PDB file of C-alpha atoms and ligand atoms in Angstrom:
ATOM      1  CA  UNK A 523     111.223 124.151 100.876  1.00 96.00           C
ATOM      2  CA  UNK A 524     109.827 120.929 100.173  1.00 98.00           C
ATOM      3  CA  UNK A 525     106.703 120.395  97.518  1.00 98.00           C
ATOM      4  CA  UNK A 526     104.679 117.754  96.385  1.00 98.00           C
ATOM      5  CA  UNK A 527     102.877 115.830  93.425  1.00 98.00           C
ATOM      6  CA  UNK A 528     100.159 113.022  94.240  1.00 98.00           C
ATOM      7  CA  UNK A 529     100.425 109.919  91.783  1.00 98.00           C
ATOM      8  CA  UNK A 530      97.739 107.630  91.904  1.00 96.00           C
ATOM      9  CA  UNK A 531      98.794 104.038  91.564  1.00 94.00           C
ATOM     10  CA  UNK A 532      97.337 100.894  90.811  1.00 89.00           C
ATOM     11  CA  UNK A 533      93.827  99.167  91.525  1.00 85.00           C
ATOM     12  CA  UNK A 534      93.237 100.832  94.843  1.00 89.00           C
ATOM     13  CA  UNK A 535      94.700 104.228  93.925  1.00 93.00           C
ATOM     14  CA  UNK A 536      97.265 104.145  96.856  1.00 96.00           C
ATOM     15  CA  UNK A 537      99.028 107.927  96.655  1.00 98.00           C
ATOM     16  CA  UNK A 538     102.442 107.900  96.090  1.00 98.00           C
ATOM     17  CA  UNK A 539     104.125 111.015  96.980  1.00 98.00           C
ATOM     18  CA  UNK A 540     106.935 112.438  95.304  1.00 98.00           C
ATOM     19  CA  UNK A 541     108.288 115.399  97.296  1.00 98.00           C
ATOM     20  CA  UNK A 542     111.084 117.404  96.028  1.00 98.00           C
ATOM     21  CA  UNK A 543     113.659 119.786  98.268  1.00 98.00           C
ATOM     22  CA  UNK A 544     113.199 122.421  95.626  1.00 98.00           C
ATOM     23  CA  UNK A 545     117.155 124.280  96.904  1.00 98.00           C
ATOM     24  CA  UNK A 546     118.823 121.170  96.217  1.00 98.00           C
ATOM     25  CA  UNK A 547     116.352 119.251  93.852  1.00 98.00           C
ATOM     26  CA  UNK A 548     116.900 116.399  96.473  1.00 98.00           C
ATOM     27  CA  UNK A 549     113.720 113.693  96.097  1.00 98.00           C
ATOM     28  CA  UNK A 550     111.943 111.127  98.481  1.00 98.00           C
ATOM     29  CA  UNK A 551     109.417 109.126  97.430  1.00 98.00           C
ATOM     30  CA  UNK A 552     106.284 108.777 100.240  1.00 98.00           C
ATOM     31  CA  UNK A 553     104.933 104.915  99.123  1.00 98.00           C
ATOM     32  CA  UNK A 554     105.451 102.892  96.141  1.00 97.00           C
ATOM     33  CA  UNK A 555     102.106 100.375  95.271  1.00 94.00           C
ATOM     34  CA  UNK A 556     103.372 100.142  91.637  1.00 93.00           C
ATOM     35  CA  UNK A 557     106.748 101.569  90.339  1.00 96.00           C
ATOM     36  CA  UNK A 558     105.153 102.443  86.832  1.00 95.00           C
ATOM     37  CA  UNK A 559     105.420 105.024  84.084  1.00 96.00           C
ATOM     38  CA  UNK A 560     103.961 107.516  85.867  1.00 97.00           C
ATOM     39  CA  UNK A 561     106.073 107.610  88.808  1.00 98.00           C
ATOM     40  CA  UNK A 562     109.155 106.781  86.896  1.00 98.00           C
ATOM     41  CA  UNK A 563     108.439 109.823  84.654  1.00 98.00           C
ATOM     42  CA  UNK A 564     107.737 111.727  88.109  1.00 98.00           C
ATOM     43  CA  UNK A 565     111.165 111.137  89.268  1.00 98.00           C
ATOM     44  CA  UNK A 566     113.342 111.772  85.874  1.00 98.00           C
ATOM     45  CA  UNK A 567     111.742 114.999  85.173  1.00 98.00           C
ATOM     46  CA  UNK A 568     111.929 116.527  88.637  1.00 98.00           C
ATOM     47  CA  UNK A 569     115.785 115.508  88.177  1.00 98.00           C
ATOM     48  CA  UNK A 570     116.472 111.762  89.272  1.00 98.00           C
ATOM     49  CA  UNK A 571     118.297 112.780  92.555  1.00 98.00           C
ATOM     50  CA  UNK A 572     115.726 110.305  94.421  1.00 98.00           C
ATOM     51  CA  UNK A 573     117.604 109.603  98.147  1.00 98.00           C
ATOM     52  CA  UNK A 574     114.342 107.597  99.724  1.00 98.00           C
ATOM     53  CA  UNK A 575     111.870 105.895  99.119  1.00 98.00           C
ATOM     54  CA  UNK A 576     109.930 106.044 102.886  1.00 98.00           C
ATOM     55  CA  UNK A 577     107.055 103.764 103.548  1.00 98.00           C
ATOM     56  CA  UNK A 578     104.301 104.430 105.735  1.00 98.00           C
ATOM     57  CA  UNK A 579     103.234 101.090 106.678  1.00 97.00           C
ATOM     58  CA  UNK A 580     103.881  97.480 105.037  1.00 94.00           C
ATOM     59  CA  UNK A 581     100.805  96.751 103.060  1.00 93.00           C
ATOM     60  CA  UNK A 582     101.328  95.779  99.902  1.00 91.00           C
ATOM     61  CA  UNK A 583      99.689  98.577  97.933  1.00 92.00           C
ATOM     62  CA  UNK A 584     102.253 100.811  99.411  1.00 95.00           C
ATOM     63  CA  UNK A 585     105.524  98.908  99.164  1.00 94.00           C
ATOM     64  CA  UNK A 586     104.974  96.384  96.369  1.00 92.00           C
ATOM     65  CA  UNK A 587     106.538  98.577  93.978  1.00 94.00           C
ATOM     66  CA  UNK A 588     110.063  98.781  96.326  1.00 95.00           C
ATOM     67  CA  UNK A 589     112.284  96.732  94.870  1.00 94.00           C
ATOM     68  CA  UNK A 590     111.731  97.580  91.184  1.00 95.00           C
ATOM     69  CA  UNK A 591     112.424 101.383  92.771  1.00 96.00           C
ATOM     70  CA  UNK A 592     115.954 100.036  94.073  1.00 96.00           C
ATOM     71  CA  UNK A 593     116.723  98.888  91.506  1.00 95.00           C
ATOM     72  CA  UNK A 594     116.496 101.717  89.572  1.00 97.00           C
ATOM     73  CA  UNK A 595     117.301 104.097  92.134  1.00 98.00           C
ATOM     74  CA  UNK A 596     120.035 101.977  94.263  1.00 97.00           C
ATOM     75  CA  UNK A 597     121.662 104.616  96.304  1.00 98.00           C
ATOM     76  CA  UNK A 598     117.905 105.295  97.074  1.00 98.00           C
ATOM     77  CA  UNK A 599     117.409 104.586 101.133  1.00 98.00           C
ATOM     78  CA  UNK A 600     114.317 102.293 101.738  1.00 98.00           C
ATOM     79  CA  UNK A 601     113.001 103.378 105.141  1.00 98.00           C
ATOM     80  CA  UNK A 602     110.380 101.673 106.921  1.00 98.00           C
ATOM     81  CA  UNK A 603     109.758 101.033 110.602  1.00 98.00           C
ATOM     82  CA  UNK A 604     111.139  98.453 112.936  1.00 95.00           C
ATOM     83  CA  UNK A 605     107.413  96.752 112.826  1.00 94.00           C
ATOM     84  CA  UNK A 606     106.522  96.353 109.752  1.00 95.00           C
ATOM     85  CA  UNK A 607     110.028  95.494 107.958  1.00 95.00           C
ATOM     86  CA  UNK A 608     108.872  92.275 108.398  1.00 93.00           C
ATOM     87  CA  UNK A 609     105.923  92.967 105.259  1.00 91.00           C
ATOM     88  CA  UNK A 610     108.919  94.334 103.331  1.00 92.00           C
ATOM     89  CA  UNK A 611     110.955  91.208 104.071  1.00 91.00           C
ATOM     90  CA  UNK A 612     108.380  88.700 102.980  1.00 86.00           C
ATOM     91  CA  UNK A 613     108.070  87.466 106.824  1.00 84.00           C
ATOM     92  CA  UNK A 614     104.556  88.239 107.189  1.00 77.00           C
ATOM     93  CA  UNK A 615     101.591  88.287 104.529  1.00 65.00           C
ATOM     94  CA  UNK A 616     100.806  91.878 102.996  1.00 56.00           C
ATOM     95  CA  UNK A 617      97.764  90.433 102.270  1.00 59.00           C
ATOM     96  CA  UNK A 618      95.724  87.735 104.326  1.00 56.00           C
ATOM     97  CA  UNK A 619      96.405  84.526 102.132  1.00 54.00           C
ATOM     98  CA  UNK A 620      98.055  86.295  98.995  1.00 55.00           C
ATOM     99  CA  UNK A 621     101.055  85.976 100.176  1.00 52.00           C
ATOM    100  CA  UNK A 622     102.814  83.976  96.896  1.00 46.00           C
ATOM    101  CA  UNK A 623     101.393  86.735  94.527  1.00 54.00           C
ATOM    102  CA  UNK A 624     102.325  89.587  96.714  1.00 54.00           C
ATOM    103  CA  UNK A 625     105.486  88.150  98.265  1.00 61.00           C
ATOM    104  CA  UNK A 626     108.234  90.987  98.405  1.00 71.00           C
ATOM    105  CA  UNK A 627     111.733  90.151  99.770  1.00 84.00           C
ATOM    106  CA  UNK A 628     114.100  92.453 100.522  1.00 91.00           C
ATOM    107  CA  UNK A 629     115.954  94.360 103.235  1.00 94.00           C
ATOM    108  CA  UNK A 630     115.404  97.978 104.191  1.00 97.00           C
ATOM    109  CA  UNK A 631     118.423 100.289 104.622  1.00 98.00           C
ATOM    110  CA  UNK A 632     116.721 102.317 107.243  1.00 98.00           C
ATOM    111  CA  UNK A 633     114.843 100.959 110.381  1.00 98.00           C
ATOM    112  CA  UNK A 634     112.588 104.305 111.157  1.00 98.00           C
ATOM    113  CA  UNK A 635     111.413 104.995 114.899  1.00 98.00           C
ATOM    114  CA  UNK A 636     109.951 107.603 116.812  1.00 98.00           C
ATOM    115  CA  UNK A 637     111.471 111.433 116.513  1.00 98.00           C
ATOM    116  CA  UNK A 638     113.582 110.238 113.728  1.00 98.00           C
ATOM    117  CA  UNK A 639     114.731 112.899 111.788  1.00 98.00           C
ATOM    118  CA  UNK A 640     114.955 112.518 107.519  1.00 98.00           C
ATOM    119  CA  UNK A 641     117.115 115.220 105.922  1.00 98.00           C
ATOM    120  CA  UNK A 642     116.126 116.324 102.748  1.00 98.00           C
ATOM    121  CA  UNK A 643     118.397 118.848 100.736  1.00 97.00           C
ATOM    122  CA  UNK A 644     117.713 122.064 103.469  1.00 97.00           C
ATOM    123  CA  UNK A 645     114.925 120.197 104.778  1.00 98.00           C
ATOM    124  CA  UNK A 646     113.391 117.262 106.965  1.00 98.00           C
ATOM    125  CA  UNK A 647     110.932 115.073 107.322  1.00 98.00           C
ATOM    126  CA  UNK A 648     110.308 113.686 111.284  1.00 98.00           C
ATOM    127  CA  UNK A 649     109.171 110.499 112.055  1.00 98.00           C
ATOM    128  CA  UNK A 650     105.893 109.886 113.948  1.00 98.00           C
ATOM    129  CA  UNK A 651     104.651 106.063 115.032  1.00 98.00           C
ATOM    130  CA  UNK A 652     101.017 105.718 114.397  1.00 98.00           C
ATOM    131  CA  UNK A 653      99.951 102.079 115.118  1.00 98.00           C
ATOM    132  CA  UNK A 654      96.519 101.075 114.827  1.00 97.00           C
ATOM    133  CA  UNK A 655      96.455 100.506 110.724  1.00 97.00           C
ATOM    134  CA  UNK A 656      99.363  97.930 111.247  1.00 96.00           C
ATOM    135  CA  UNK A 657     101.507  97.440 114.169  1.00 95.00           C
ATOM    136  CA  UNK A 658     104.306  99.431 112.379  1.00 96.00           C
ATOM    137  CA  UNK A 659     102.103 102.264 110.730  1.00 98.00           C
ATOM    138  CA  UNK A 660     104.394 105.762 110.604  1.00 98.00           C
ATOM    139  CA  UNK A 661     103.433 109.600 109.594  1.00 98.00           C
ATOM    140  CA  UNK A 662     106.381 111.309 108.215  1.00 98.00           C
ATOM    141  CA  UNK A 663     106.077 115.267 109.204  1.00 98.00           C
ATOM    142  CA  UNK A 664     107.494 117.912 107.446  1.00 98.00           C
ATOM    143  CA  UNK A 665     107.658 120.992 109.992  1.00 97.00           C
ATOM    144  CA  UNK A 666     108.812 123.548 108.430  1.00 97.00           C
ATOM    145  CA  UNK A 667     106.406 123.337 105.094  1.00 98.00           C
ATOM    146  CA  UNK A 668     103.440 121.975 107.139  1.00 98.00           C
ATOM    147  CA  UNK A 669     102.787 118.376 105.095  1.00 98.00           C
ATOM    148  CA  UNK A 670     101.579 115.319 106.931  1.00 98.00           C
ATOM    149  CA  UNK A 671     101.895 112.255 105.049  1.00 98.00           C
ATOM    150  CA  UNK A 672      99.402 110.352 107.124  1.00 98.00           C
ATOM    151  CA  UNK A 673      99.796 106.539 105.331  1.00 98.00           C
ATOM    152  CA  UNK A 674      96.597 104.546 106.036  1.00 97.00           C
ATOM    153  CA  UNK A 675      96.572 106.677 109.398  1.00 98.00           C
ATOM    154  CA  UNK A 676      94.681 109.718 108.914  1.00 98.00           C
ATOM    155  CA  UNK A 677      92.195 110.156 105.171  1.00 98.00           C
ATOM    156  CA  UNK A 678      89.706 112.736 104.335  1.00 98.00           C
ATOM    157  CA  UNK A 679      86.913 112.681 106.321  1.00 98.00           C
ATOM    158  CA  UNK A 680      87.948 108.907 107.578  1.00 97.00           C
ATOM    159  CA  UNK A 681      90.101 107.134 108.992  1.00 97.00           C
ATOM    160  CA  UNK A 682      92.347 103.889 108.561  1.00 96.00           C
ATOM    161  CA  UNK A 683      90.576 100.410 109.132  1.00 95.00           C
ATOM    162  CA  UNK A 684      91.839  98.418 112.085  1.00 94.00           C
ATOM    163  CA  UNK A 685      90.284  95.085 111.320  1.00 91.00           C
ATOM    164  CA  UNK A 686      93.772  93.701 109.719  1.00 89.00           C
ATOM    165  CA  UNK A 687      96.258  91.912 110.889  1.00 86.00           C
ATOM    166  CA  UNK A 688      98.290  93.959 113.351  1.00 89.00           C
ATOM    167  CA  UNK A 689      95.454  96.764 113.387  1.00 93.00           C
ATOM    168  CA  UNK A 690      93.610  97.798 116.588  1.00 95.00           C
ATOM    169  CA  UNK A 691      91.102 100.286 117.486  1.00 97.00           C
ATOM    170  CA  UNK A 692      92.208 101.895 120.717  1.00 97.00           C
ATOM    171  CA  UNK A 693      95.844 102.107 119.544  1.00 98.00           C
ATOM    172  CA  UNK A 694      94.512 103.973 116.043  1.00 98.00           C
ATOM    173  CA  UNK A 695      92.580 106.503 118.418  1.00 98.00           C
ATOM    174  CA  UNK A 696      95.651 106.921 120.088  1.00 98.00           C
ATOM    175  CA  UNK A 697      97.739 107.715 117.231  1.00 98.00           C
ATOM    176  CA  UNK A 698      95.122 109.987 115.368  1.00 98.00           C
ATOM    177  CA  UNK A 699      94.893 111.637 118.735  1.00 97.00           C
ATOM    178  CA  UNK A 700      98.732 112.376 117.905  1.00 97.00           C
ATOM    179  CA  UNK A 701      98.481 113.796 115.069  1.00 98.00           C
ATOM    180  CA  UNK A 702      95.149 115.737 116.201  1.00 96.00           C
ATOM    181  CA  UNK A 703      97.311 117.392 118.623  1.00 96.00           C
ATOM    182  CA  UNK A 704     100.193 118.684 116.087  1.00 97.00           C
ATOM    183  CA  UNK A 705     100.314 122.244 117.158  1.00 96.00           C
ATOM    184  CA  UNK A 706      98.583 124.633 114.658  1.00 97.00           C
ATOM    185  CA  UNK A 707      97.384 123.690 111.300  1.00 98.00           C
ATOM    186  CA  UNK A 708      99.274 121.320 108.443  1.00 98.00           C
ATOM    187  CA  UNK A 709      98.015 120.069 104.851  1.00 98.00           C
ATOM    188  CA  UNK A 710      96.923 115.967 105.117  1.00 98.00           C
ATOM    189  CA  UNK A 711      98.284 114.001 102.579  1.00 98.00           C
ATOM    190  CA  UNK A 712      97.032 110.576 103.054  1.00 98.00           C
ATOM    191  CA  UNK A 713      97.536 107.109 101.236  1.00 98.00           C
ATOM    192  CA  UNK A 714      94.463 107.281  99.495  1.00 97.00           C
ATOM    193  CA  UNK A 715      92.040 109.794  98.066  1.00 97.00           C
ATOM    194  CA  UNK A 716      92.004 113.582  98.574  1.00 98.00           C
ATOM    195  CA  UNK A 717      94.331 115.949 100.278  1.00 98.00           C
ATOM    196  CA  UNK A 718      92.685 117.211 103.837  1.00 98.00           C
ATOM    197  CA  UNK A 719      94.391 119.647 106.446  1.00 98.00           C
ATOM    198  CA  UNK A 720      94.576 118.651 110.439  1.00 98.00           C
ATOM    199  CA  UNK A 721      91.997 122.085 111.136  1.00 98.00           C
ATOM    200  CA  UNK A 722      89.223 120.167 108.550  1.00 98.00           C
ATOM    201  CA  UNK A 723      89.756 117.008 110.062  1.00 98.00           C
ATOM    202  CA  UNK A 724      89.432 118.481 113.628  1.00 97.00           C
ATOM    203  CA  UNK A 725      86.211 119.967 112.569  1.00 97.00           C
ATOM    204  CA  UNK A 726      84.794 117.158 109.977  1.00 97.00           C
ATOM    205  CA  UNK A 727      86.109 113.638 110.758  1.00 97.00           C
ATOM    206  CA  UNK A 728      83.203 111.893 112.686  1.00 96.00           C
ATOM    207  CA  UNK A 729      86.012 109.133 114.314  1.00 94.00           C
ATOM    208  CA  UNK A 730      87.763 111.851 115.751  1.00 90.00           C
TER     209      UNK A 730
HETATM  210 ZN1  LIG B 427      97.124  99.813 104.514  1.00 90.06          ZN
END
């Protein structure tokens, strides 16, 4: 059984998500903007066993706080998807014409795609490409306990902008269409601001 706190970080409040396998105590950690106090406190008192940190997409206000989480958590796994390892790399600018201040360089250990499946104590968390947000944008799904982690995808009552580099409007319909269509109902945890389900968001959500 897998459960969840919601830290707030930095100027644009991006959501990091700490979820904890509560059998095992196992930890992943959905987005890092800023590794600060808050989330480092997160982590040691739910009992340090962090095995990811999983990143929905490669803007900076969700991976900028990476390495200083490797290197405090180095057996930690850095997942992010084939498309937008290049943001984590440094390759590519996570923000148009930042890209000295912002510049992050370093390697992920785990290339995500499609249907990939991320164990978690007596859990897992699936894999689901959204593009639209970035070219690489991913939803991490956990089944069994009914969380969507939806990234810049998917927010309450709104949806991710497509006007960035890498972002496009038909492909985003696509992929919220994806999610739209997750059997039954699940709780929306996006990158930023309030906590949604998919049946509000069917019903609510005028881009949908
Ligand atoms: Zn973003």
């Amino acid at each position: 059984m897998i459960t969840y706190t919601c830290i707030p970080v930095g100027l644009l409040q991006s959501n990091s998500y700490l979820l904890r396998e509560e059998a095992t105590g196992a930890l992943a950690l959905v987005d890092c903007g800023f590794f600060n106090r808050p989330v480092a406190d997160a982590i040691r008192e739910q009992g340090g066993d962090l095995r990811y940190l999983l990143l929905t997409h490669g803007h900076f206000d969700h991976i900028q706080g990476a390495a200083d989480c490797k290197a405090a958590y180095p057996t930690a796994q850095v997942a992010v998807s084939v498309a937008d390892a290049a943001y984590l790399r440094g390759e590519i600018d996570a923000v148009p014409g930042r890209r000295s201040r912002y510049k992050i360089a370093m390697e992920p250990d785990w290339l995500l795609r499609e249907g990939d499946e991320i164990p978690l104590g007596e859990s897992a968390l699936r894999v689901i490409e959204t593009p639209g947000h970035t070219l690489g944008g991913v939803c991490f799904f956990a089944a069994q306990e009914r969380l969507l982690l939806t990234g810049d995808t998917l927010f309450f009552e709104e949806v991710g902008r497509h006007d960035l580099t890498g972002g496009d409007w038909p492909t985003l319909q696509a992929s919220l269409a994806r999610l739209i269509a997750i059997e039954g109902d699940a709780v929306v945890l996006p990158g930023h601001g309030q906590a949604s389900s998919l049946a509000h968001e069917r019903a609510h959500n005028p881009y949908l």
